[in-house]
Structure formats: structure tokens, C-alpha cells
Amino acid sequence: QVQLVQSGPEVKKPGASVRVSCKASGFTFTAYAIHWVRQAPGQRFEWLGWINAGNGNTRYSQKFQDRVTITRDTSATTAYMELRSLRSEDTAVYYCARVGTNDAFDMWGQGTMVTVSS
Amino acid sequence: EIVLTQSPGTLSLSPGERATLSCRPSQSVSSSYFAWYQQRPGQAPRLLIYGASSRATGIPDRFSGSGSGTDFTLTISRLEPEDFAVYYCQQYGSSLQTFGGGTKVEIK
């Protein structure tokens, strides 16, 4: 089945780090780019960055570039997003999404809730 | 940053009616890099329209997109029960891709 499956919900304390995984199946992982976006409660979607799953090249939003790292493991067909120095404003649902041949997000993971609370 | 303003915020309609949703970028964007997504409660977004007017795979033809520059429209010709959801526009042509705030289509 063609899908992206993300890791489960996380609860973290301020200042901690979180890593969310995104497991791809049913398609050639290295032929695509994987993006990460988040949706905080009552807020619009916010783009964090992306990785070329083939060559590992990355690009990040200027807002997050000091705190986020996106990696991938081609043998595991999995992309990862790590966000550091968490604060309460980082509480959100984090999604991975595949960029299709049309350049839009043609497949999304189910989302991972990350809660930052003391 | 290109800000996408969606209107109305909420659209109250009955099944079978026509829905017209608007998205206005704060500056001109390329039609080639403009999309619409549907999000039902508790689910991830689903791609409906890319390139401003092309339907994604498996999307019914009651969904259509149009527009260019600073004025884009998503039209649902006849609302089905499963179409009541939140719709988001997205531009992905600039170095910082951005999303609109969403339009909720609710049952009247």
C-alpha cells in the first residue's frame, strides 16, 4: 500500500528535543522529496523544510533553520524531523508529505501530535 | 512571505448546492505552483487541485479550480455529504511556501 506512516504522539518539556519519523511504503522512496509542515491549534499550516530522499539535500524555513534537522535513512525508507529547544508554541500536529510529479503534496502522513508542556 | 487570504471563513450550504471558495495571495503567484487541499476532522489534508486548475488523481469532477496571479477560486459544483470539510489553498512557488487560513464548508 502506498502510504506514509508517522510515529506516535509525543509529550516533551520545554527545552527538550523531539524526533518524528515518517515511514514510506509502496513507492520508490529515493525518487521523491519529503516535506514537513505543522499545524498548531487554531493556526494555519507552517512549512518547516524538506529533504531530497535520493541525495539527502535539505532546505529549511528561515524561521526554523537553527532548530530543525531533517534526515533520511534510505535502507529504512524513513524520513526524520528533529526539532530542538522546544517551547510551548511548538505544540502542534506535525505532518510529513510527499511531493509528487505535480510539485504539490500528493500524499500526507497521518500526523504526529507533539505537546510541549512543563 | 506571501500571505494567502481565504474567504469566506465559513460557508453554510446544503447538499446539492454550489460552493465557491476564494484565495487571494498578497502578491502575484505562479498558477503552476498553486494548490487546494481538503481536510476532514481528524484526518490529514488531501490534495484536490494542483497547478491552479488540474484535478489530482481520483478527485471527482465536481471539484474545479481556476484563477491566476492574486485571485484563485475553488468551486464545488454540487455538494455531497462528504464534501463538508475545511479547504486550504497553498502556494509553493516561492522559497517559503505558505498556506491560507482555511474555509470551513458546513452543513446549513
CSV table of C-alpha atoms in Angstrom, one decimal:
chain,number,residue,atom,x,y,z
A,1,GLN,CA,0.0,0.0,0.0
A,2,VAL,CA,1.3,3.4,-1.0
A,3,GLN,CA,1.5,5.4,2.2
A,4,LEU,CA,3.4,7.5,4.7
A,5,VAL,CA,3.1,6.3,8.3
A,6,GLN,CA,4.4,8.6,11.1
A,7,SER,CA,5.5,7.8,14.7
A,8,GLY,CA,3.2,8.3,17.6
A,9,PRO,CA,2.3,11.3,19.8
A,10,GLU,CA,5.0,12.9,21.9
A,11,VAL,CA,4.9,14.9,25.1
A,12,LYS,CA,8.0,16.9,25.8
A,13,LYS,CA,9.2,19.5,28.3
A,14,PRO,CA,10.3,23.0,27.3
A,15,GLY,CA,13.9,22.9,26.1
A,16,ALA,CA,13.8,19.3,25.1
A,17,SER,CA,14.1,17.9,21.5
A,18,VAL,CA,11.7,15.7,19.6
A,19,ARG,CA,12.2,13.4,16.6
A,20,VAL,CA,9.3,12.4,14.4
A,21,SER,CA,9.7,9.6,11.9
A,22,CYS,CA,7.8,9.1,8.6
A,23,LYS,CA,8.0,5.6,7.1
A,24,ALA,CA,7.3,5.4,3.4
A,25,SER,CA,6.0,2.2,1.7
A,26,GLY,CA,4.6,1.2,-1.7
A,27,PHE,CA,6.7,3.6,-3.8
A,28,THR,CA,10.4,4.3,-4.6
A,29,PHE,CA,11.4,6.4,-1.6
A,30,THR,CA,14.5,7.8,-3.1
A,31,ALA,CA,12.7,9.2,-6.1
A,32,TYR,CA,10.8,11.8,-4.1
A,33,ALA,CA,11.2,14.8,-1.8
A,34,ILE,CA,9.6,14.7,1.6
A,35,HIS,CA,8.4,17.9,3.3
A,36,TRP,CA,7.5,18.6,6.9
A,37,VAL,CA,4.7,21.0,7.9
A,38,ARG,CA,2.9,21.6,11.1
A,39,GLN,CA,-0.5,22.8,12.2
A,40,ALA,CA,-0.7,24.4,15.7
A,41,PRO,CA,-4.2,24.7,17.3
A,42,GLY,CA,-6.1,27.4,15.6
A,43,GLN,CA,-3.2,28.4,13.3
A,44,ARG,CA,-2.5,27.9,9.7
A,45,PHE,CA,-0.1,25.3,8.3
A,46,GLU,CA,3.5,26.2,8.6
A,47,TRP,CA,6.3,24.8,6.4
A,48,LEU,CA,9.4,23.6,8.2
A,49,GLY,CA,11.6,22.2,5.4
A,50,TRP,CA,12.2,19.3,3.1
A,51,ILE,CA,14.7,16.7,2.1
A,52,ASN,CA,15.5,15.1,-1.2
A,53,ALA,CA,15.3,11.5,-0.2
A,54,GLY,CA,17.6,10.5,-3.1
A,55,ASN,CA,20.6,12.6,-2.4
A,56,GLY,CA,19.9,13.8,1.1
A,57,ASN,CA,19.9,17.5,0.3
A,58,THR,CA,17.8,19.6,2.6
A,59,ARG,CA,16.3,23.1,2.7
A,60,TYR,CA,14.8,24.7,5.8
A,61,SER,CA,12.5,27.6,6.5
A,62,GLN,CA,14.5,30.5,7.8
A,63,LYS,CA,12.2,30.6,10.9
A,64,PHE,CA,13.3,27.1,11.9
A,65,GLN,CA,16.7,26.6,10.4
A,66,ASP,CA,18.5,26.9,13.7
A,67,ARG,CA,16.3,24.4,15.5
A,68,VAL,CA,15.3,21.8,12.9
A,69,THR,CA,17.1,19.0,11.2
A,70,ILE,CA,15.6,16.7,8.5
A,71,THR,CA,17.3,13.4,7.7
A,72,ARG,CA,16.5,10.2,6.0
A,73,ASP,CA,17.5,6.5,6.1
A,74,THR,CA,17.2,5.0,2.6
A,75,SER,CA,17.5,1.4,3.8
A,76,ALA,CA,14.6,2.0,6.2
A,77,THR,CA,12.7,4.2,3.7
A,78,THR,CA,12.1,6.6,6.5
A,79,ALA,CA,12.5,10.4,6.9
A,80,TYR,CA,13.0,12.1,10.2
A,81,MET,CA,12.4,15.5,11.6
A,82,GLU,CA,14.1,16.7,14.7
A,83,LEU,CA,13.1,19.9,16.4
A,84,ARG,CA,15.3,21.2,19.3
A,85,SER,CA,14.9,23.7,22.1
A,86,LEU,CA,11.1,23.1,22.2
A,87,ARG,CA,8.8,25.8,23.6
A,88,SER,CA,5.1,25.8,24.2
A,89,GLU,CA,4.4,27.4,20.9
A,90,ASP,CA,5.8,24.3,19.2
A,91,THR,CA,2.7,22.3,20.3
A,92,ALA,CA,1.2,21.2,17.0
A,93,VAL,CA,0.4,18.3,14.7
A,94,TYR,CA,3.4,17.6,12.6
A,95,TYR,CA,3.0,16.1,9.1
A,96,CYS,CA,5.3,14.7,6.5
A,97,ALA,CA,4.2,15.0,2.9
A,98,ARG,CA,5.5,13.7,-0.4
A,99,VAL,CA,5.9,15.9,-3.3
A,100,GLY,CA,4.6,14.4,-6.4
A,101,THR,CA,5.4,15.0,-10.1
A,102,ASN,CA,3.0,17.9,-10.0
A,103,ASP,CA,5.1,19.5,-7.3
A,104,ALA,CA,2.2,19.6,-4.8
A,105,PHE,CA,1.9,17.5,-1.7
A,106,ASP,CA,0.2,14.4,-3.2
A,107,MET,CA,0.5,12.2,-0.1
A,108,TRP,CA,0.5,13.0,3.6
A,109,GLY,CA,1.3,11.1,6.7
A,110,GLN,CA,-1.4,10.8,9.3
A,111,GLY,CA,0.2,13.4,11.5
A,112,THR,CA,2.0,13.3,14.9
A,113,MET,CA,0.8,15.3,17.8
A,114,VAL,CA,3.7,17.0,19.7
A,115,THR,CA,2.8,18.6,23.0
A,116,VAL,CA,5.3,20.8,24.8
A,117,SER,CA,4.3,21.4,28.4
A,118,SER,CA,6.1,21.7,31.7
B,1,GLU,CA,6.4,36.0,2.9
B,2,ILE,CA,3.3,35.6,0.6
B,3,VAL,CA,0.2,35.7,2.7
B,4,LEU,CA,-2.8,33.8,1.4
B,5,THR,CA,-6.2,35.2,2.5
B,6,GLN,CA,-9.1,32.8,2.2
B,7,SER,CA,-12.8,33.9,2.2
B,8,PRO,CA,-15.3,33.3,3.5
B,9,GLY,CA,-14.1,31.9,6.8
B,10,THR,CA,-17.2,29.7,6.9
B,11,LEU,CA,-19.6,28.7,4.2
B,12,SER,CA,-23.0,27.3,5.3
B,13,LEU,CA,-24.6,25.4,2.4
B,14,SER,CA,-27.0,22.5,1.8
B,15,PRO,CA,-26.1,19.3,0.0
B,16,GLY,CA,-26.5,19.8,-3.7
B,17,GLU,CA,-25.7,23.5,-3.6
B,18,ARG,CA,-22.7,25.1,-5.3
B,19,ALA,CA,-19.7,26.2,-3.2
B,20,THR,CA,-17.3,29.0,-4.3
B,21,LEU,CA,-14.2,29.5,-2.2
B,22,SER,CA,-11.7,32.3,-2.7
B,23,CYS,CA,-8.0,32.6,-2.1
B,24,ARG,CA,-6.1,35.9,-2.6
B,25,PRO,CA,-2.3,36.0,-2.4
B,26,SER,CA,-0.7,39.2,-1.1
B,27,GLN,CA,1.4,39.2,-4.2
B,28,SER,CA,1.2,37.5,-7.6
B,29,VAL,CA,2.0,33.8,-7.6
B,30,SER,CA,2.5,31.4,-10.5
B,31,SER,CA,-0.5,29.3,-11.3
B,32,SER,CA,1.8,26.4,-11.9
B,33,TYR,CA,2.6,26.3,-8.1
B,34,PHE,CA,-0.9,26.8,-6.6
B,35,ALA,CA,-2.9,24.0,-4.9
B,36,TRP,CA,-6.1,23.3,-2.9
B,37,TYR,CA,-6.4,20.7,-0.2
B,38,GLN,CA,-9.4,19.3,1.7
B,39,GLN,CA,-9.1,18.3,5.4
B,40,ARG,CA,-11.8,16.4,7.2
B,41,PRO,CA,-11.9,16.3,11.0
B,42,GLY,CA,-9.1,14.2,12.5
B,43,GLN,CA,-7.6,13.5,9.1
B,44,ALA,CA,-4.6,14.7,7.1
B,45,PRO,CA,-5.1,17.0,4.2
B,46,ARG,CA,-5.9,15.6,0.8
B,47,LEU,CA,-4.7,17.2,-2.5
B,48,LEU,CA,-7.6,18.3,-4.7
B,49,ILE,CA,-6.2,20.7,-7.2
B,50,TYR,CA,-2.6,21.4,-8.3
B,51,GLY,CA,-1.3,23.9,-10.9
B,52,ALA,CA,-4.4,26.0,-10.0
B,53,SER,CA,-6.8,24.0,-12.2
B,54,SER,CA,-5.7,20.4,-12.5
B,55,ARG,CA,-7.5,17.8,-10.5
B,56,ALA,CA,-5.4,15.3,-8.6
B,57,THR,CA,-5.8,11.6,-9.1
B,58,GLY,CA,-9.2,10.3,-8.0
B,59,ILE,CA,-10.7,13.7,-7.4
B,60,PRO,CA,-14.3,13.9,-8.7
B,61,ASP,CA,-15.1,16.4,-11.5
B,62,ARG,CA,-17.4,18.4,-9.3
B,63,PHE,CA,-14.2,20.0,-7.9
B,64,SER,CA,-12.7,22.6,-10.2
B,65,GLY,CA,-10.0,25.3,-9.7
B,66,SER,CA,-9.4,28.5,-11.6
B,67,GLY,CA,-7.6,31.8,-11.3
B,68,SER,CA,-4.2,33.4,-11.6
B,69,GLY,CA,-2.0,36.0,-10.1
B,70,THR,CA,-3.7,37.3,-7.0
B,71,ASP,CA,-7.1,35.7,-7.3
B,72,PHE,CA,-7.9,32.0,-7.2
B,73,THR,CA,-11.1,30.1,-6.8
B,74,LEU,CA,-12.1,26.6,-5.9
B,75,THR,CA,-15.6,25.6,-7.0
B,76,ILE,CA,-17.6,22.5,-5.8
B,77,SER,CA,-20.5,22.3,-8.3
B,78,ARG,CA,-22.9,20.2,-6.2
B,79,LEU,CA,-22.0,19.5,-2.6
B,80,GLU,CA,-22.0,15.9,-1.5
B,81,PRO,CA,-22.2,14.9,2.2
B,82,GLU,CA,-18.5,14.0,2.3
B,83,ASP,CA,-17.5,17.5,1.0
B,84,PHE,CA,-18.3,19.2,4.2
B,85,ALA,CA,-14.8,19.9,5.5
B,86,VAL,CA,-12.1,22.6,5.7
B,87,TYR,CA,-10.4,23.7,2.5
B,88,TYR,CA,-6.9,25.2,2.3
B,89,CYS,CA,-5.0,26.9,-0.5
B,90,GLN,CA,-1.2,26.7,-0.8
B,91,GLN,CA,1.4,28.4,-2.9
B,92,TYR,CA,4.6,26.5,-3.4
B,93,GLY,CA,6.4,28.7,-6.0
B,94,SER,CA,8.4,30.8,-3.6
B,95,SER,CA,11.3,29.8,-1.3
B,96,LEU,CA,8.9,29.9,1.6
B,97,GLN,CA,5.7,28.0,0.7
B,98,THR,CA,2.6,29.2,2.5
B,99,PHE,CA,-0.9,28.2,3.2
B,100,GLY,CA,-4.2,30.0,3.6
B,101,GLY,CA,-6.1,30.1,6.8
B,102,GLY,CA,-8.8,27.8,5.5
B,103,THR,CA,-12.5,27.9,4.6
B,104,LYS,CA,-14.9,25.7,6.5
B,105,VAL,CA,-17.8,24.4,4.5
B,106,GLU,CA,-20.5,23.4,6.9
B,107,ILE,CA,-24.0,21.9,6.5
B,108,LYS,CA,-26.7,24.6,6.7
